[in-house]
């Protein structure tokens, strides 16, 4: 029996139309490096310009539905215009991660078969040398200041963004698309094998934006301004551009000014109420603020995700700056909102709340979760039984892009036979649904039939005053199968701490059989392009004998 | 180009599964009339019992997918169980409005072809006399205390709810339904013609529950407890049962104790943070609190909808009790959330905020709106140009139920040729999307080619201290086409106010040509079964010469 409800699709153009009319006065403020002269553009203007961009792409560059448009851009108003114009016209927005190695960028553009690339002028030095290898690209559209001479003699046609838009109609008959059609795509910065393309649908983007705005998640309204430090090429800036247009939230966009000093200045000057970034960004900001105090109390909540956040960082934000830090977990394949860590109910004291807030958080109704144990069996939600996290839901990937005309691909190690996403994260879930991740599945240390959490060891080590950073990896061991190796970065003022002291410090916090025997000092923990610990590099160095390892 | 997202349906069983596991400790508290002994049931228990109910319906009563199950019940935990069990198993929950006249109830049960009716024992006196005419009903399931003897000798089989559930499995393999399938239905208490059935889909219920929980709407989280005074047979209690299970919000259920005194007592005792009801309920509560003060400051927000809320009522709640009143507009056909009235942004003073908060509010992204003028032309959003409100969206009705095996019906006066819902409400919308309703289309007063707002006249009159209630209706006029008639209910301590004085009072507030010439005193304003002014009764009395009209 069918319902009598209207059959109205959940599509990106609906979010654009709503944001640019009912919230037309809301603003995207783009930082220019000059606190006196940030760039401001209203949602209404962005609506007009998104229509102009769509006309230009369609009529001037001949872009057809389903074709991919690459963006190599910072977080700024023009990138927001592309975010809405491209999917709304039925084409596919492909955000390019400017921190990837050149060869990966080339591979990704070719795999997606991007026909047009929108590029910030400030990134031409990155793009120009690659163009000879970007065979699918026919048009390069340059946005904002930068040295155009870098493009002299390149094969694709070069266009100026503002010239393309100028004089075109500020309305566009956005097509009534099927909500399951592709709207945007993003390749994972996979540390093994080729990058993998996740293709978001209009439906997944729309539902995810609703979830971001729910009271239990980020609860953003038009009384808020959000600062997405998380790049727009990193899982759609966690859905914030769509969430803001859905409810009229102001946006403060850092453009290329992602260093701690300008971030601190733009927060003090523009007074956002919310911000989102990975932990390393916030760590840098804290250091900056210790050097040069600024008032960042405008921030009510800071959402931290992308990798596990050290508890000390969260507490320092809260105690020193009055800013509440909220943990979230997700990945490209989860759009990314998978969990968010708010304490349950209203009756807990701050001290009682901390244990909940230090988890990855709880799943919303649209994200189903289960834990697969070492042998694939489902593990109970008892807060103790560890398993690989598998998730299911309308904004969770069920496959990767197979390339033009090809079927999507479903690697066995990424998707279960019944279609759930295998996240590659190992953790436990409590009876109340709070997730604590302990390791990446590939990083987990399997010692004598038990799992040792490398993340727990790292967090304990990083709480020691002599340690700046620590990474713990599994290394082969004849007797136990695998054993943990602790690679530590000493703090500048660490003094003469010994491995024995560090091991004793750990010994007060974890079971004796989990204590690393192997210790090495490193200059810094290698990181991926998005700032995560890149532990495979440490394992490789160990395997190659390039670490100075002490056995205790 | 299809996305690579999982294809996971938005269905009610997903909300149930989530609420009864991750929020399993949240509670439905049902008032029993005894403040010492309310009835408490956890979401986990409700999940278990919903599974038992589904087994009972399927295996004991032979209920099939798509069959309709009627409920004639108050707001209580068992009604919540039916809310989740019936749609989750693929059948259709049909909530029956216990305030409807008997002949309408009989018509509705027959039209929906309900096979089973769940009825509260306390409502058997209402149901029993109708049973001989309810030819489709094969089973009556009695829930809670009440005189079973009333059912002696009735044709349908009679079952005890608790006996039906007892011993059945507490898990059910909820089917993976198409999200566009029917989940629930509700007939409008249409004041003209036969009642019309609105059939909600799983999709519409799911999306609507997300919207209810969004920061811009009711922003409910597991830190809240909501008191739905609005009956569960009135547009799914405004979606609150679904919204609460989605995010773990506690529910305080008033059962049959809807009088001001027990409402005041349950608020003071159980301390809900949110409540929802029509204005007449809140008016009664204020009167009760004036007589017998109680602390209701636990309420952060009260959502008022169902009919326009007098400003004086909102201000009294806020100023005397510290409770923020939030206006919402909707109807059965809109699930019902159409608009909600929060002031825009964060920068307004309380005084600046009032004009926004006194509107019906703003539309969320999923509700598109337009105004159709007197000749059907689209009216601008300028805050001045009035038109009939038409809406479109995924939780807006596009037709009415046509009966078993029949096509849905789309009356021309209810749906535009391009499928938008004609709400029958006349109003204006500002550039920022704030809706102010002035009249029902059928109540609007068309005087000399202009529209006069009867609601504006009523609100002004009700602000006069001598007036308890006032209704303004259009009556035929030889010269102007139509003119307003003011029917007033004097306050008990009104003294000797004259119609001339009232007209002069109005004259200071509206244009002279809008002032009523015809005045009549009535004992009370007739109301519909859901407490709305029933102005067609006044028009009929006038037409029949049954009003004592004074011409000024």
Tab-separated table of C-alpha atoms in Angstrom, chain A residues 240-531:
chain	number	residue	atom	x	y	z
A	240	UNK	CA	29.355	21.686	6.572
A	241	UNK	CA	28.727	23.635	3.332
A	242	UNK	CA	25.508	21.680	2.810
A	243	UNK	CA	24.503	21.866	6.470
A	244	UNK	CA	25.013	25.631	6.554
A	245	UNK	CA	22.870	26.300	3.487
A	246	UNK	CA	20.201	24.042	4.936
A	247	UNK	CA	19.758	26.146	8.063
A	248	UNK	CA	21.419	29.518	7.401
A	249	UNK	CA	24.608	29.002	9.406
A	250	UNK	CA	27.305	31.556	8.597
A	251	UNK	CA	30.625	30.254	7.257
A	252	UNK	CA	34.091	31.608	7.996
A	253	UNK	CA	36.419	30.226	5.349
A	254	UNK	CA	40.186	30.215	5.986
A	255	UNK	CA	41.216	29.968	2.305
A	256	UNK	CA	44.937	29.130	2.307
A	257	UNK	CA	45.558	30.607	5.766
A	258	UNK	CA	45.663	27.372	7.720
A	259	UNK	CA	48.614	28.202	9.953
A	260	UNK	CA	47.996	28.679	13.685
A	261	UNK	CA	48.647	32.451	13.696
A	262	UNK	CA	46.060	33.454	11.063
A	263	UNK	CA	43.581	30.919	12.431
A	264	UNK	CA	43.858	32.486	15.869
A	265	UNK	CA	43.465	35.935	14.370
A	266	UNK	CA	40.420	35.075	12.277
A	267	UNK	CA	38.722	33.440	15.270
A	268	UNK	CA	39.307	36.475	17.455
A	269	UNK	CA	38.211	38.881	14.722
A	270	UNK	CA	35.259	37.118	13.096
A	271	UNK	CA	34.008	35.295	16.196
A	272	UNK	CA	32.734	31.979	14.835
A	273	UNK	CA	30.708	29.899	17.289
A	274	UNK	CA	31.805	26.532	15.911
A	275	UNK	CA	34.856	25.104	14.222
A	276	UNK	CA	35.873	21.769	12.778
A	277	UNK	CA	39.314	20.318	12.152
A	278	UNK	CA	41.688	17.427	12.769
A	279	UNK	CA	43.602	17.321	16.081
A	280	UNK	CA	46.954	18.454	14.697
A	281	UNK	CA	45.428	21.789	13.662
A	282	UNK	CA	44.074	22.344	17.149
A	283	UNK	CA	47.336	21.305	18.744
A	284	UNK	CA	49.077	23.996	16.719
A	285	UNK	CA	46.462	26.546	17.665
A	286	UNK	CA	46.948	25.862	21.365
A	287	UNK	CA	50.691	26.343	21.042
A	288	UNK	CA	50.115	29.609	19.168
A	289	UNK	CA	47.707	30.861	21.825
A	290	UNK	CA	50.194	30.048	24.566
A	291	UNK	CA	52.722	32.251	22.747
A	292	UNK	CA	50.317	35.004	21.786
A	293	UNK	CA	47.091	35.009	23.775
A	294	UNK	CA	43.890	35.759	21.865
A	295	UNK	CA	40.261	35.577	22.853
A	296	UNK	CA	38.697	32.512	21.240
A	297	UNK	CA	35.831	32.236	23.723
A	298	UNK	CA	33.369	32.918	20.879
A	299	UNK	CA	33.739	29.228	20.050
A	300	UNK	CA	31.039	27.300	21.834
A	301	UNK	CA	31.998	23.959	20.359
A	302	UNK	CA	34.885	22.637	18.370
A	303	UNK	CA	34.305	19.385	16.520
A	304	UNK	CA	37.429	17.301	16.252
A	305	UNK	CA	37.707	14.346	13.956
A	306	UNK	CA	39.922	12.723	11.385
A	307	UNK	CA	41.961	10.882	13.983
A	308	UNK	CA	41.788	10.179	17.702
A	309	UNK	CA	42.150	13.305	19.790
A	310	UNK	CA	44.495	13.234	22.779
A	311	UNK	CA	42.508	13.819	26.000
A	312	UNK	CA	45.049	16.383	27.157
A	313	UNK	CA	44.237	18.525	24.118
A	314	UNK	CA	40.519	18.427	24.822
A	315	UNK	CA	41.001	19.361	28.460
A	316	UNK	CA	43.372	22.200	27.711
A	317	UNK	CA	40.874	23.736	25.258
A	318	UNK	CA	38.121	23.510	27.786
A	319	UNK	CA	39.989	24.572	30.895
A	320	UNK	CA	42.182	27.289	29.444
A	321	UNK	CA	39.939	28.718	26.718
A	322	UNK	CA	36.401	27.787	27.723
A	323	UNK	CA	35.857	25.960	24.441
A	324	UNK	CA	34.024	22.651	24.485
A	325	UNK	CA	35.674	20.032	22.318
A	326	UNK	CA	33.455	17.396	20.799
A	327	UNK	CA	34.923	14.251	19.395
A	328	UNK	CA	33.584	12.772	16.197
A	329	UNK	CA	34.514	9.727	14.198
A	330	UNK	CA	34.092	9.146	10.513
A	331	UNK	CA	35.869	8.499	7.246
A	332	UNK	CA	35.437	9.326	3.586
A	333	UNK	CA	33.266	6.250	3.209
A	334	UNK	CA	30.891	7.495	5.941
A	335	UNK	CA	30.288	11.011	4.507
A	336	UNK	CA	31.874	11.341	7.226
A	337	UNK	CA	29.589	11.568	10.267
A	338	UNK	CA	29.712	8.149	11.927
A	339	UNK	CA	29.615	8.972	15.633
A	340	UNK	CA	29.744	12.049	17.812
A	341	UNK	CA	30.716	12.126	21.472
A	342	UNK	CA	28.269	13.900	23.705
A	343	UNK	CA	27.683	12.513	27.180
A	344	UNK	CA	24.294	10.834	27.597
A	345	UNK	CA	21.403	12.624	29.251
A	346	UNK	CA	21.578	15.766	31.328
A	347	UNK	CA	22.302	14.461	34.795
A	348	UNK	CA	26.064	13.894	34.710
A	349	UNK	CA	28.634	16.083	36.408
A	350	UNK	CA	31.502	17.287	34.203
A	351	UNK	CA	33.733	14.673	35.791
A	352	UNK	CA	31.202	11.916	35.121
A	353	UNK	CA	30.827	13.152	31.549
A	354	UNK	CA	34.499	12.902	30.612
A	355	UNK	CA	34.652	9.120	30.149
A	356	UNK	CA	31.844	9.382	27.584
A	357	UNK	CA	33.304	12.443	25.887
A	358	UNK	CA	36.641	10.707	25.453
A	359	UNK	CA	35.073	7.916	23.416
A	360	UNK	CA	34.432	8.296	19.696
A	361	UNK	CA	30.791	8.764	20.657
A	362	UNK	CA	27.452	7.328	19.717
A	363	UNK	CA	25.899	6.401	16.401
A	364	UNK	CA	22.913	8.336	15.085
A	365	UNK	CA	19.804	6.394	14.043
A	366	UNK	CA	20.887	6.344	10.401
A	367	UNK	CA	24.192	4.607	11.109
A	368	UNK	CA	23.837	0.960	12.111
A	369	UNK	CA	26.926	-0.617	13.629
A	370	UNK	CA	28.297	-4.028	14.503
A	371	UNK	CA	31.661	-5.429	15.618
A	372	UNK	CA	33.280	-8.337	13.790
A	373	UNK	CA	35.666	-10.297	16.020
A	374	UNK	CA	38.993	-11.884	15.053
A	375	UNK	CA	37.175	-14.797	13.366
A	376	UNK	CA	34.402	-12.686	11.839
A	377	UNK	CA	31.896	-13.489	14.595
A	378	UNK	CA	29.696	-10.651	15.922
A	379	UNK	CA	30.985	-9.310	19.219
A	380	UNK	CA	28.718	-8.153	22.069
A	381	UNK	CA	28.332	-4.483	22.998
A	382	UNK	CA	29.825	-4.819	26.462
A	383	UNK	CA	32.523	-2.196	26.340
A	384	UNK	CA	35.185	-4.922	26.443
A	385	UNK	CA	34.885	-7.224	23.455
A	386	UNK	CA	36.896	-5.775	20.590
A	387	UNK	CA	36.080	-6.209	16.934
A	388	UNK	CA	36.391	-4.498	13.590
A	389	UNK	CA	33.684	-1.884	13.249
A	390	UNK	CA	31.248	-2.435	10.379
A	391	UNK	CA	28.579	0.125	9.521
A	392	UNK	CA	25.492	0.434	7.351
A	393	UNK	CA	23.312	3.387	6.431
A	394	UNK	CA	22.038	5.770	3.776
A	395	UNK	CA	25.214	7.898	3.796
A	396	UNK	CA	27.647	4.962	4.066
A	397	UNK	CA	29.528	3.719	0.986
A	398	UNK	CA	28.650	0.278	-0.317
A	399	UNK	CA	31.264	0.251	-3.085
A	400	UNK	CA	33.980	2.297	-4.791
A	401	UNK	CA	33.845	4.013	-8.151
A	402	UNK	CA	34.926	1.633	-10.891
A	403	UNK	CA	35.776	4.213	-13.528
A	404	UNK	CA	33.779	5.534	-16.475
A	405	UNK	CA	31.374	2.915	-17.795
A	406	UNK	CA	32.643	0.333	-15.317
A	407	UNK	CA	30.733	-1.291	-12.487
A	408	UNK	CA	31.434	-0.151	-8.937
A	409	UNK	CA	33.992	-2.310	-7.154
A	410	UNK	CA	33.494	-3.998	-3.794
A	411	UNK	CA	36.809	-5.272	-2.436
A	412	UNK	CA	36.268	-8.072	0.087
A	413	UNK	CA	38.416	-6.442	2.714
A	414	UNK	CA	36.270	-3.276	2.519
A	415	UNK	CA	32.722	-4.609	2.261
A	416	UNK	CA	31.109	-7.599	3.916
A	417	UNK	CA	29.173	-10.092	1.785
A	418	UNK	CA	25.903	-8.528	3.067
A	419	UNK	CA	27.008	-5.053	2.040
A	420	UNK	CA	28.229	-3.450	5.261
A	421	UNK	CA	31.294	-1.226	5.170
A	422	UNK	CA	34.316	-2.712	6.901
A	423	UNK	CA	35.830	0.390	8.429
A	424	UNK	CA	39.242	-1.077	9.191
A	425	UNK	CA	38.897	0.359	12.687
A	426	UNK	CA	39.052	-1.903	15.716
A	427	UNK	CA	37.285	-0.984	18.905
A	428	UNK	CA	34.653	-1.718	21.518
A	429	UNK	CA	31.059	-0.510	21.945
A	430	UNK	CA	29.256	-0.152	25.254
A	431	UNK	CA	25.714	-1.285	25.933
A	432	UNK	CA	24.635	2.353	25.421
A	433	UNK	CA	26.282	2.478	21.999
A	434	UNK	CA	29.429	4.431	22.835
A	435	UNK	CA	32.257	3.501	20.500
A	436	UNK	CA	35.887	3.502	21.551
A	437	UNK	CA	38.356	2.818	18.773
A	438	UNK	CA	41.599	1.314	19.818
A	439	UNK	CA	43.398	0.640	16.566
A	440	UNK	CA	43.297	0.405	12.854
A	441	UNK	CA	42.776	-3.253	12.006
A	442	UNK	CA	46.079	-3.224	10.167
A	443	UNK	CA	47.831	-1.653	13.178
A	444	UNK	CA	46.408	-3.902	15.835
A	445	UNK	CA	49.015	-5.887	17.724
A	446	UNK	CA	48.152	-9.568	17.887
A	447	UNK	CA	50.262	-10.863	20.746
A	448	UNK	CA	49.789	-14.460	21.890
A	449	UNK	CA	46.147	-14.627	20.768
A	450	UNK	CA	45.239	-11.302	22.389
A	451	UNK	CA	44.857	-7.856	20.878
A	452	UNK	CA	46.937	-4.996	22.218
A	453	UNK	CA	45.641	-1.494	21.535
A	454	UNK	CA	48.421	0.611	20.079
A	455	UNK	CA	46.318	3.776	20.458
A	456	UNK	CA	45.867	3.228	24.196
A	457	UNK	CA	49.643	2.871	24.596
A	458	UNK	CA	50.196	6.006	22.507
A	459	UNK	CA	47.727	8.067	24.520
A	460	UNK	CA	49.278	6.992	27.800
A	461	UNK	CA	52.755	7.808	26.513
A	462	UNK	CA	51.680	11.220	25.201
A	463	UNK	CA	50.339	12.078	28.649
A	464	UNK	CA	53.939	11.871	29.943
A	465	UNK	CA	55.480	15.311	30.164
A	466	UNK	CA	58.690	14.276	28.426
A	467	UNK	CA	56.856	13.015	25.329
A	468	UNK	CA	55.730	15.247	22.484
A	469	UNK	CA	54.376	12.469	20.255
A	470	UNK	CA	54.391	8.688	20.315
A	471	UNK	CA	53.485	5.976	17.846
A	472	UNK	CA	53.184	2.315	18.735
A	473	UNK	CA	53.327	-0.275	15.962
A	474	UNK	CA	53.254	-4.048	15.736
A	475	UNK	CA	56.540	-5.739	14.877
A	476	UNK	CA	57.088	-9.471	14.268
A	477	UNK	CA	58.110	-11.507	17.281
A	478	UNK	CA	59.207	-15.135	17.216
A	479	UNK	CA	57.518	-16.120	20.436
A	480	UNK	CA	54.339	-13.991	20.557
A	481	UNK	CA	53.607	-13.465	16.859
A	482	UNK	CA	53.623	-9.697	17.217
A	483	UNK	CA	54.811	-7.311	19.915
A	484	UNK	CA	54.501	-3.538	20.295
A	485	UNK	CA	57.318	-1.158	19.397
A	486	UNK	CA	57.146	2.340	20.932
A	487	UNK	CA	58.537	5.143	18.743
A	488	UNK	CA	58.684	8.354	20.762
A	489	UNK	CA	59.334	12.015	20.011
A	490	UNK	CA	60.769	13.716	23.067
A	491	UNK	CA	59.545	17.157	24.083
A	492	UNK	CA	62.041	19.968	23.645
A	493	UNK	CA	62.493	20.378	27.366
A	494	UNK	CA	62.305	16.676	28.092
A	495	UNK	CA	65.579	16.450	29.974
A	496	UNK	CA	67.139	13.051	30.515
A	497	UNK	CA	64.184	10.674	30.582
A	498	UNK	CA	65.017	6.981	30.077
A	499	UNK	CA	63.091	4.240	28.321
A	500	UNK	CA	62.976	2.414	31.659
A	501	UNK	CA	61.189	5.388	33.206
A	502	UNK	CA	58.707	5.541	30.330
A	503	UNK	CA	58.068	1.812	30.563
A	504	UNK	CA	57.492	2.106	34.299
A	505	UNK	CA	55.101	5.003	33.644
A	506	UNK	CA	53.154	2.827	31.198
A	507	UNK	CA	53.282	-0.086	33.630
A	508	UNK	CA	51.109	1.865	36.052
A	509	UNK	CA	48.441	2.208	33.383
A	510	UNK	CA	48.209	-1.000	31.337
A	511	UNK	CA	48.639	-4.722	31.933
A	512	UNK	CA	52.238	-5.896	32.155
A	513	UNK	CA	51.979	-8.189	29.117
A	514	UNK	CA	51.083	-5.195	26.942
A	515	UNK	CA	54.277	-3.234	27.745
A	516	UNK	CA	56.599	-2.687	24.773
A	517	UNK	CA	60.048	-4.242	24.967
A	518	UNK	CA	61.258	-2.318	21.911
A	519	UNK	CA	61.791	1.439	22.117
A	520	UNK	CA	63.085	3.951	19.590
A	521	UNK	CA	63.470	7.694	19.539
A	522	UNK	CA	62.347	9.469	16.327
A	523	UNK	CA	62.374	13.121	15.285
A	524	UNK	CA	58.676	13.223	14.444
A	525	UNK	CA	55.836	10.828	13.761
A	526	UNK	CA	55.374	10.555	9.987
A	527	UNK	CA	51.942	11.779	8.904
A	528	UNK	CA	49.622	11.212	5.954
A	529	UNK	CA	48.491	14.091	3.741
A	530	UNK	CA	45.539	14.673	6.051
A	531	UNK	CA	47.625	14.713	9.210
